[in-house]
Every structure is written in structure tokens, then in C-alpha cells.
Short mmCIF file of N, CA and C in Angstrom, two decimals:
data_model
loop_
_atom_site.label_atom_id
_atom_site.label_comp_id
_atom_site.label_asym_id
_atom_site.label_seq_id
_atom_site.Cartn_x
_atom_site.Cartn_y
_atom_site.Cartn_z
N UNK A 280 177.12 -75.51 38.27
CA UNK A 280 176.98 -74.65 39.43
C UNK A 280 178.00 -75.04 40.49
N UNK A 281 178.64 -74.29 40.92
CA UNK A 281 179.78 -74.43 42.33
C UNK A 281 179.04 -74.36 43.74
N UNK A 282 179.16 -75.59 44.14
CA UNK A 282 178.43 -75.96 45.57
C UNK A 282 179.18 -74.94 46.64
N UNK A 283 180.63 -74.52 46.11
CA UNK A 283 181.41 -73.99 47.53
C UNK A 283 180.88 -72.68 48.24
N UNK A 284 181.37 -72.83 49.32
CA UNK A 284 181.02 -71.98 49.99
C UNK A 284 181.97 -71.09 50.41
N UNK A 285 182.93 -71.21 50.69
CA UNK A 285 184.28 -70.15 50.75
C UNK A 285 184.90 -70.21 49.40
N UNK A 286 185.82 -69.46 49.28
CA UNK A 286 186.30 -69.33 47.93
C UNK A 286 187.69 -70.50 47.93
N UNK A 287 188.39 -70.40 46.88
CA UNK A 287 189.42 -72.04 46.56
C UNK A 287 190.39 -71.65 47.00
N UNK A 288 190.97 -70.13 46.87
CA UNK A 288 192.09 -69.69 47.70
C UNK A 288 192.30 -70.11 49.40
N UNK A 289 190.83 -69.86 50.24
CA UNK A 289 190.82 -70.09 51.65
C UNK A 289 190.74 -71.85 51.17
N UNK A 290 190.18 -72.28 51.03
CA UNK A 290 189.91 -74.06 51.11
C UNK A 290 191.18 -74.41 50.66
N UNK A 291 192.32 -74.45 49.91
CA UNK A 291 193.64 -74.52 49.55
C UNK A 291 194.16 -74.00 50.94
N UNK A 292 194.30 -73.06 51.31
CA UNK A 292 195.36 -72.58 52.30
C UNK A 292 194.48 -73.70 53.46
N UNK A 293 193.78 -73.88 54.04
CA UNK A 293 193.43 -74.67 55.19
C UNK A 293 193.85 -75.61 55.15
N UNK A 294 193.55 -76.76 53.67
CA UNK A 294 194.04 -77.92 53.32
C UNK A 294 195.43 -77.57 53.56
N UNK A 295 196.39 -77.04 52.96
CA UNK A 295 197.83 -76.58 52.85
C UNK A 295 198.34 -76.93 54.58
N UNK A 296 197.40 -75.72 55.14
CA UNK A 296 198.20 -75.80 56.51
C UNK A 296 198.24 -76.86 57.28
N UNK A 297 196.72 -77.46 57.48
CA UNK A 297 196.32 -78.86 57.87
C UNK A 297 197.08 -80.17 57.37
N UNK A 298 197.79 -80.05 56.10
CA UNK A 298 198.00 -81.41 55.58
C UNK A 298 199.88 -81.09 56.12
N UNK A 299 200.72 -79.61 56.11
CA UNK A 299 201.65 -79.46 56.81
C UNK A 299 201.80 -80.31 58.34
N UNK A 300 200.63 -79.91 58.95
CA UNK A 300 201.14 -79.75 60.55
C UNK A 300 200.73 -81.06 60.51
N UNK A 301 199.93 -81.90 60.04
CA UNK A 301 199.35 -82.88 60.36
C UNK A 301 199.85 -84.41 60.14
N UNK A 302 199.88 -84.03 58.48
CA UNK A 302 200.60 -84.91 57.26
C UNK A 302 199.54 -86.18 57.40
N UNK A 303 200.71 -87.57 57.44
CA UNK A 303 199.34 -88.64 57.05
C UNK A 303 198.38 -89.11 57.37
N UNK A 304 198.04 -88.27 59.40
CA UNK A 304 197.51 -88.74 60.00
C UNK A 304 195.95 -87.55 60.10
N UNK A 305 195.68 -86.85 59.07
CA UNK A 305 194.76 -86.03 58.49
C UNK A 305 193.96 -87.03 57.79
N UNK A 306 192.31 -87.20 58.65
CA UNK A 306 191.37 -87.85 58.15
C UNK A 306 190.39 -86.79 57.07
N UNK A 307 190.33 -85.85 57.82
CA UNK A 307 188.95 -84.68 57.09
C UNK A 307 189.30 -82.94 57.71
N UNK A 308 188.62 -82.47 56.56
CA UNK A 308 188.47 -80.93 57.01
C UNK A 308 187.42 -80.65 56.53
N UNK A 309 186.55 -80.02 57.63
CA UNK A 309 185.27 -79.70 57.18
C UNK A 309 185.53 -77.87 57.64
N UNK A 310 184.60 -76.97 56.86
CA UNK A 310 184.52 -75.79 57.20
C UNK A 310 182.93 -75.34 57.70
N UNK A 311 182.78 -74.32 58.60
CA UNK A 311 181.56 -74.15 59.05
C UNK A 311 181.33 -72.83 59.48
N UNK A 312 179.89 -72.59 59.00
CA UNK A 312 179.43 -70.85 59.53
C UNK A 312 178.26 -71.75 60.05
N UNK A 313 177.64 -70.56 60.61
CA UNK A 313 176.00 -70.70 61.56
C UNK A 313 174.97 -71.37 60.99
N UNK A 314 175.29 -71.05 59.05
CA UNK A 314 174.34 -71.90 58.43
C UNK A 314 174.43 -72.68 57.44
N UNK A 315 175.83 -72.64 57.49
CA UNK A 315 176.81 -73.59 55.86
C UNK A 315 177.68 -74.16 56.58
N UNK A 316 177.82 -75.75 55.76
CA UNK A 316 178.78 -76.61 56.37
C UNK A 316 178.87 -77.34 54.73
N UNK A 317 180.58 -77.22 55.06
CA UNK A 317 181.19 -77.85 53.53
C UNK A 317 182.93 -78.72 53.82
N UNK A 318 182.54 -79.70 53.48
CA UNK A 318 183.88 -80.77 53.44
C UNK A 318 185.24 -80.50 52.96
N UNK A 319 186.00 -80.07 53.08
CA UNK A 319 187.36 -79.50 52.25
C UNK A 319 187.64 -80.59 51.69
N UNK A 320 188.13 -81.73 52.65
CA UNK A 320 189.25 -82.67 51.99
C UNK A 320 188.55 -83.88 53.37
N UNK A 321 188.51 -85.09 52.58
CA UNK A 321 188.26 -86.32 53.34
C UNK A 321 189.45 -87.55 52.64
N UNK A 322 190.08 -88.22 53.51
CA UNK A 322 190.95 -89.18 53.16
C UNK A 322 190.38 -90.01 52.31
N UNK A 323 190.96 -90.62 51.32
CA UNK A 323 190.44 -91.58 50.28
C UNK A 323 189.92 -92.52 50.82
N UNK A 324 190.76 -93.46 52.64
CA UNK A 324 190.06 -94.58 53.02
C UNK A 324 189.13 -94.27 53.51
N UNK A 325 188.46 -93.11 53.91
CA UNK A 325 187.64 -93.11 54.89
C UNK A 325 186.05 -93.10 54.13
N UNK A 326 184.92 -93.42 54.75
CA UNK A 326 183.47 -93.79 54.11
C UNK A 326 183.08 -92.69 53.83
N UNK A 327 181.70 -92.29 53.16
CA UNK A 327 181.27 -90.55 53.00
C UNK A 327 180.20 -90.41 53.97
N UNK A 328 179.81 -91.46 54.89
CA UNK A 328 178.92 -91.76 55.74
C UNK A 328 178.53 -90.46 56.67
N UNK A 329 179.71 -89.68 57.17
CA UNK A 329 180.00 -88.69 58.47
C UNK A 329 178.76 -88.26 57.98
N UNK A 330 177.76 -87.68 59.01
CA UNK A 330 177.01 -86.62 58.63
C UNK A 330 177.45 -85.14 59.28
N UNK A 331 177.76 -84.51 58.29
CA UNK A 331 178.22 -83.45 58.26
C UNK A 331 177.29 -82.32 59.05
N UNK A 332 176.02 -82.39 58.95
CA UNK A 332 175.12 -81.27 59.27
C UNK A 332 174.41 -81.84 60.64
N UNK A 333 174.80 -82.86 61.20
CA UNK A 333 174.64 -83.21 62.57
C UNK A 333 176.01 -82.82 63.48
N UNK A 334 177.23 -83.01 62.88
CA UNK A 334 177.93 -82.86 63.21
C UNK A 334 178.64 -81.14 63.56
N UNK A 335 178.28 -80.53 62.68
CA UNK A 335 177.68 -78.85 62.08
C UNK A 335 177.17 -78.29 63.01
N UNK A 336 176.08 -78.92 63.21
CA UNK A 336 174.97 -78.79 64.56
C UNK A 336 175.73 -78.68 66.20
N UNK A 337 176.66 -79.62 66.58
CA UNK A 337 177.35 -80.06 67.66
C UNK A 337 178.28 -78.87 67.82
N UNK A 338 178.92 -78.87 66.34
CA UNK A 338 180.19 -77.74 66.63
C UNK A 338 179.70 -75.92 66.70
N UNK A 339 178.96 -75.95 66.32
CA UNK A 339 177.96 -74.73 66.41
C UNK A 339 177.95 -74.03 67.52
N UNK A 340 177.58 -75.13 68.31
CA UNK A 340 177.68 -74.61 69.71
C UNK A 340 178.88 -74.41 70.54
N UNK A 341 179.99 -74.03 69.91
CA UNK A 341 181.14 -73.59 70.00
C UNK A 341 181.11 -71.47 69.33
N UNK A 342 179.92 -71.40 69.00
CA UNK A 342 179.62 -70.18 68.41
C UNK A 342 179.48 -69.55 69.71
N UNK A 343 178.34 -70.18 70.48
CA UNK A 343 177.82 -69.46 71.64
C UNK A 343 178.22 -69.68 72.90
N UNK A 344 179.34 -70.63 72.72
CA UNK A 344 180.14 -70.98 74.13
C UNK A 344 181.58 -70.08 74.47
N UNK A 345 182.03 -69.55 73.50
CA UNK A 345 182.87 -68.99 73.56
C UNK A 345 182.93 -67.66 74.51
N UNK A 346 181.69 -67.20 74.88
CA UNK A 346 181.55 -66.44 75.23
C UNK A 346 181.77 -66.43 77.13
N UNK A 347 181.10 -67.87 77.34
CA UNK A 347 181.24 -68.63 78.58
C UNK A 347 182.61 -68.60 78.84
N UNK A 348 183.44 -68.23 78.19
CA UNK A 348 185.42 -68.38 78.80
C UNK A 348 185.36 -67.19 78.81
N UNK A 349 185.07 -66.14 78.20
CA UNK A 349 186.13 -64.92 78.49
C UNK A 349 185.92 -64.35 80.05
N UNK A 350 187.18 -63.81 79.76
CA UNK A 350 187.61 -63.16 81.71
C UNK A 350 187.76 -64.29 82.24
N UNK A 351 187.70 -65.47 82.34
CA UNK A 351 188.49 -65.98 82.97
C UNK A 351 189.86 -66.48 82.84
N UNK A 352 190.09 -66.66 84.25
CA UNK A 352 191.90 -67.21 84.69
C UNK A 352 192.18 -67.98 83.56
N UNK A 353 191.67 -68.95 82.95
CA UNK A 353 192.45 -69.93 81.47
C UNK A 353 193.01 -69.03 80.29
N UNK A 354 192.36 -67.90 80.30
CA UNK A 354 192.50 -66.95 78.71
C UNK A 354 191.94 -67.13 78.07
N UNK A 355 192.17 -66.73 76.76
CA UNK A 355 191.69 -66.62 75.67
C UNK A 355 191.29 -67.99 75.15
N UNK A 356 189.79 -68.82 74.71
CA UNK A 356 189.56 -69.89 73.58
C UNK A 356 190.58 -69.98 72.33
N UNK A 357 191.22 -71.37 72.43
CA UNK A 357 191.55 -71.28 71.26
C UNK A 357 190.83 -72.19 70.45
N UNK A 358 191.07 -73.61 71.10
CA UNK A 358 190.29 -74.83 70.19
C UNK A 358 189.72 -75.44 71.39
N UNK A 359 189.15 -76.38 70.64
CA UNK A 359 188.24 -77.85 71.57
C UNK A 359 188.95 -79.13 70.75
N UNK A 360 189.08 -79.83 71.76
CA UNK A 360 189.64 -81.34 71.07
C UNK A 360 189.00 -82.41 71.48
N UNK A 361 188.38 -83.04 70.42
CA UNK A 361 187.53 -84.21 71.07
C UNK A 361 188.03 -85.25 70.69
N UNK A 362 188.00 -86.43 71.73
CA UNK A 362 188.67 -87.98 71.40
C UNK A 362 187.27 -88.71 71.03
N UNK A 363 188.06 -89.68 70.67
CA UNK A 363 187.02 -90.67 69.77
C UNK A 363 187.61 -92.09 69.77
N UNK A 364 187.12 -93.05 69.75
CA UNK A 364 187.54 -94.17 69.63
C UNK A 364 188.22 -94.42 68.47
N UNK A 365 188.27 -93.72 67.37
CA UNK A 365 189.02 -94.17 66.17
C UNK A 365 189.67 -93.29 66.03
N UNK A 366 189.71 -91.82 66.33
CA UNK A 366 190.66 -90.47 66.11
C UNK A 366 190.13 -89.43 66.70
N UNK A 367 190.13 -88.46 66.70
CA UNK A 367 190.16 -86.76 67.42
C UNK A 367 189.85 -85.80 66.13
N UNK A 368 188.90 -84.81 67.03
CA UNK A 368 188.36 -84.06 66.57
C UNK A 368 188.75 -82.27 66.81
N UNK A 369 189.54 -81.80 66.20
CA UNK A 369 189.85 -80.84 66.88
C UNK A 369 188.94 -79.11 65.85
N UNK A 370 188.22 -78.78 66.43
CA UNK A 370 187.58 -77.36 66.52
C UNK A 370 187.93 -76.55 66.25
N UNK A 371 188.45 -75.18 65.52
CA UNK A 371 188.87 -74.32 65.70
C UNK A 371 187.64 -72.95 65.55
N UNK A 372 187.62 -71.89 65.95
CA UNK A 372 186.36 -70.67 65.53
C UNK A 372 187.17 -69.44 65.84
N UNK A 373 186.89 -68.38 64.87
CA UNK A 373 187.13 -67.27 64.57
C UNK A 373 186.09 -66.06 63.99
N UNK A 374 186.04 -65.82 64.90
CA UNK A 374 184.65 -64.74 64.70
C UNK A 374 183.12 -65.94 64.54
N UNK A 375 182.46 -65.39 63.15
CA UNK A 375 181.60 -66.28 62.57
C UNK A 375 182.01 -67.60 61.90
N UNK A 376 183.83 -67.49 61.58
CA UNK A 376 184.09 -68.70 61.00
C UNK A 376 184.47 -69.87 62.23
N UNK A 377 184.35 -71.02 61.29
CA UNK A 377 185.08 -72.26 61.85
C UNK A 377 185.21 -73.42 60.93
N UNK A 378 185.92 -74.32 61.75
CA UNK A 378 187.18 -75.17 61.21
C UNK A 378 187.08 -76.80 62.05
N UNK A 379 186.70 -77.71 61.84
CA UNK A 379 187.09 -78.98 62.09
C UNK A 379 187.48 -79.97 61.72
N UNK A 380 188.64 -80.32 62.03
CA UNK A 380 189.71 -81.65 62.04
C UNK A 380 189.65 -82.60 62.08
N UNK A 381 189.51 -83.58 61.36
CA UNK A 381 189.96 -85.05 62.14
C UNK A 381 190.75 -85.79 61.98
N UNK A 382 191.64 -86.27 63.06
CA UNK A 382 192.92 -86.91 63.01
C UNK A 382 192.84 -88.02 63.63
N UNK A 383 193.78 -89.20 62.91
CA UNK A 383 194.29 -90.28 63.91
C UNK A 383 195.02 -89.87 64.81
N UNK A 384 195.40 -90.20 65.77
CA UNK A 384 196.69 -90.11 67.55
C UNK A 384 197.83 -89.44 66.72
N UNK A 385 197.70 -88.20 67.01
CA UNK A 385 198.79 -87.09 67.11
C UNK A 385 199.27 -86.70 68.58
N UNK A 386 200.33 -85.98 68.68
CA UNK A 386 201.24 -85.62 69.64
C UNK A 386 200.02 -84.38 69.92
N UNK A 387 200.01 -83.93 71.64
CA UNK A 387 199.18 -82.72 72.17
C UNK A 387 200.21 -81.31 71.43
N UNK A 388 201.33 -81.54 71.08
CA UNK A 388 201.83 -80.39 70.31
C UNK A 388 201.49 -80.23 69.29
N UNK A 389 201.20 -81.18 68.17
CA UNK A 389 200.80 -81.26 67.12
C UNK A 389 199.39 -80.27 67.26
N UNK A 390 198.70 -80.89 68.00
CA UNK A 390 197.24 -80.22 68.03
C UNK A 390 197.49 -78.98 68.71
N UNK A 391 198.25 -78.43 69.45
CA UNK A 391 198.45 -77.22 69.61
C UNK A 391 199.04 -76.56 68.01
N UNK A 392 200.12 -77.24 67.59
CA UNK A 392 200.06 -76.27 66.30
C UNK A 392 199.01 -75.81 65.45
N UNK A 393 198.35 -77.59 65.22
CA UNK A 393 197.24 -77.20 64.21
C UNK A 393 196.10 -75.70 64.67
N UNK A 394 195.79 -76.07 65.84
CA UNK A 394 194.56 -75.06 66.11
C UNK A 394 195.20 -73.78 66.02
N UNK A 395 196.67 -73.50 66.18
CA UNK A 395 197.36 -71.87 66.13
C UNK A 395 197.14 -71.58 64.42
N UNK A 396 197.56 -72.52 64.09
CA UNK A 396 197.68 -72.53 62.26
C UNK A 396 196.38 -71.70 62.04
N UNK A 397 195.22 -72.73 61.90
CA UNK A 397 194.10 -72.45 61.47
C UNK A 397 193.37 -71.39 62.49
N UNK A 398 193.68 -71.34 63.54
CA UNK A 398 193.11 -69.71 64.39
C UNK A 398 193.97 -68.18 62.89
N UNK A 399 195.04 -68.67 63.22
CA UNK A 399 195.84 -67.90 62.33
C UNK A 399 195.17 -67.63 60.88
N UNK A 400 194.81 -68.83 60.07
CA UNK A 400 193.80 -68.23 58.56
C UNK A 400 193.05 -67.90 58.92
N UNK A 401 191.96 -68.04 59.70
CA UNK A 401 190.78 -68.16 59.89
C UNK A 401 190.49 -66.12 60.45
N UNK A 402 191.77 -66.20 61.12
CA UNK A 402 191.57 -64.35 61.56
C UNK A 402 192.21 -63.82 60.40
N UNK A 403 192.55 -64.11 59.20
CA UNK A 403 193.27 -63.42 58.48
C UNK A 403 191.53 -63.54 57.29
N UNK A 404 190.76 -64.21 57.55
CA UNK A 404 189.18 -64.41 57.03
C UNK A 404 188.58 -63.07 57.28
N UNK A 405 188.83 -63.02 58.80
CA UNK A 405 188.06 -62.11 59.57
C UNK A 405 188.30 -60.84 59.28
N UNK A 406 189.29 -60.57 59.39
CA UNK A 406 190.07 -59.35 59.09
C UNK A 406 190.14 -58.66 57.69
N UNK A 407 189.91 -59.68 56.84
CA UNK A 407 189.61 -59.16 55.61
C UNK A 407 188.18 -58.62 55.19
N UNK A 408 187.34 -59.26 55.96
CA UNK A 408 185.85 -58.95 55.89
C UNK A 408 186.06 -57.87 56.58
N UNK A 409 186.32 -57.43 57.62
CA UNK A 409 186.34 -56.34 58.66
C UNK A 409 186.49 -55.03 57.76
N UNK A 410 187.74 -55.31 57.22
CA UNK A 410 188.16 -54.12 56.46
C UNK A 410 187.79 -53.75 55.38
N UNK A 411 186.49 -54.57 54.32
CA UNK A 411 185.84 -54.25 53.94
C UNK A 411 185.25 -53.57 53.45
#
């Protein structure tokens, strides 16, 4: 039975883009809807410890916050970036989908690419469902 939850084409292209912009300093990619949360890719050193569905839980609320920015003076949401004592967490959401990162100390450009990248698949997700 196949645990996945998106299909291998989208989980390939995320990994793809993520491991581009990122390269060696790409800890994990996790993917997330409102009620599924699934691991893409985790670095070989890292433990399997993360809990994913607490963490799931946290970013979630990036579903219903998004709504809290629009019209204002900043623009449009793109990502959230969270620091951490060992690396950064960077967010991305698109419609119902989303996307989180974790990296060792990257450049603030870097993380601006990444979140354009993956805003970028993530509406090309959307858009395909749309049209439907």
C-alpha cells in the first residue's frame, strides 16, 4: 500500500527545487494540507524524532492567518521563517496546500528564493485542481 499523499511527480519537483536553491544546507521537506502531513526528504544525519503532526499542527495555523495580512501596506503573504537554535524553518502555503523547510544558516536571499520557488509549484498544484 502507498502511504503518499501527493503524487511522485509533485514530491520530485519540490525535492528538485528545494535541493537546487538550497543544496547542502537542506535538512527536511515536509508537505501539508488541513489534514495530511507527509515527509518528502529528511537528511541522512538528521534523527526521525521531529514530530511531524505537532509540528503540522503549528504550521496549520498559517491556513487561517493568512487572511489577517491581506489589504494591508506589506502585500501579499508569501512565507514565514522561523529561527531555531540549530536551523530555520521556512513555511510556504498556497491555497489548501503547504510546504515546510528546514535549513541550516542560509543567506535571507536564499530564503527569499526558496519560498518564490515553492509558492511557484505549489500554485501550479492549485491551478491544476482549479481547472479541473
Amino acid at each position: 500500500m502507498d502511504d503518499r499523499i501527493i503524487d511522485t511527480e509533485l514530491a520530485d519537483e519540490l525535492i528538485s527545487v528545494c535541493r537546487t536553491v538550497v543544496g547542502d544546507e537542506l535538512r527536511s521537506i515536509t508537505y501539508f494540507d488541513e489534514e495530511r502531513v507527509e515527509q518528502l526528504y529528511r537528511r541522512s544525519d538528521l534523527d526521525r524524532t521531529a514530530d511531524l503532526v505537532g509540528f503540522a499542527e503549528q504550521e496549520r495555523a498559517g491556513f487561517r492567518s493568512q487572511s489577517a495580512y491581506r489589504n494591508t501596506q506589506l502585500g501579499e503573504y508569501q512565507a514565514t521563517v522561523r529561527m531555531f537554535e540549530r536551523g530555520f524553518l521556512t513555511r510556504v502555503i498556497e491555497g489548501e496546500h503547504g510546504v515546510w523547510v528546514t535549513t541550516d544558516d542560509i543567506s535571507i536571499d536564499r530564503f527569499e528564493e526558496l519560498s518564490t520557488a515553492l509558492k511557484s509549484v505549489l500554485g501550479d498544484v492549485v491551478d491544476s485542481i482549479e481547472a479541473a
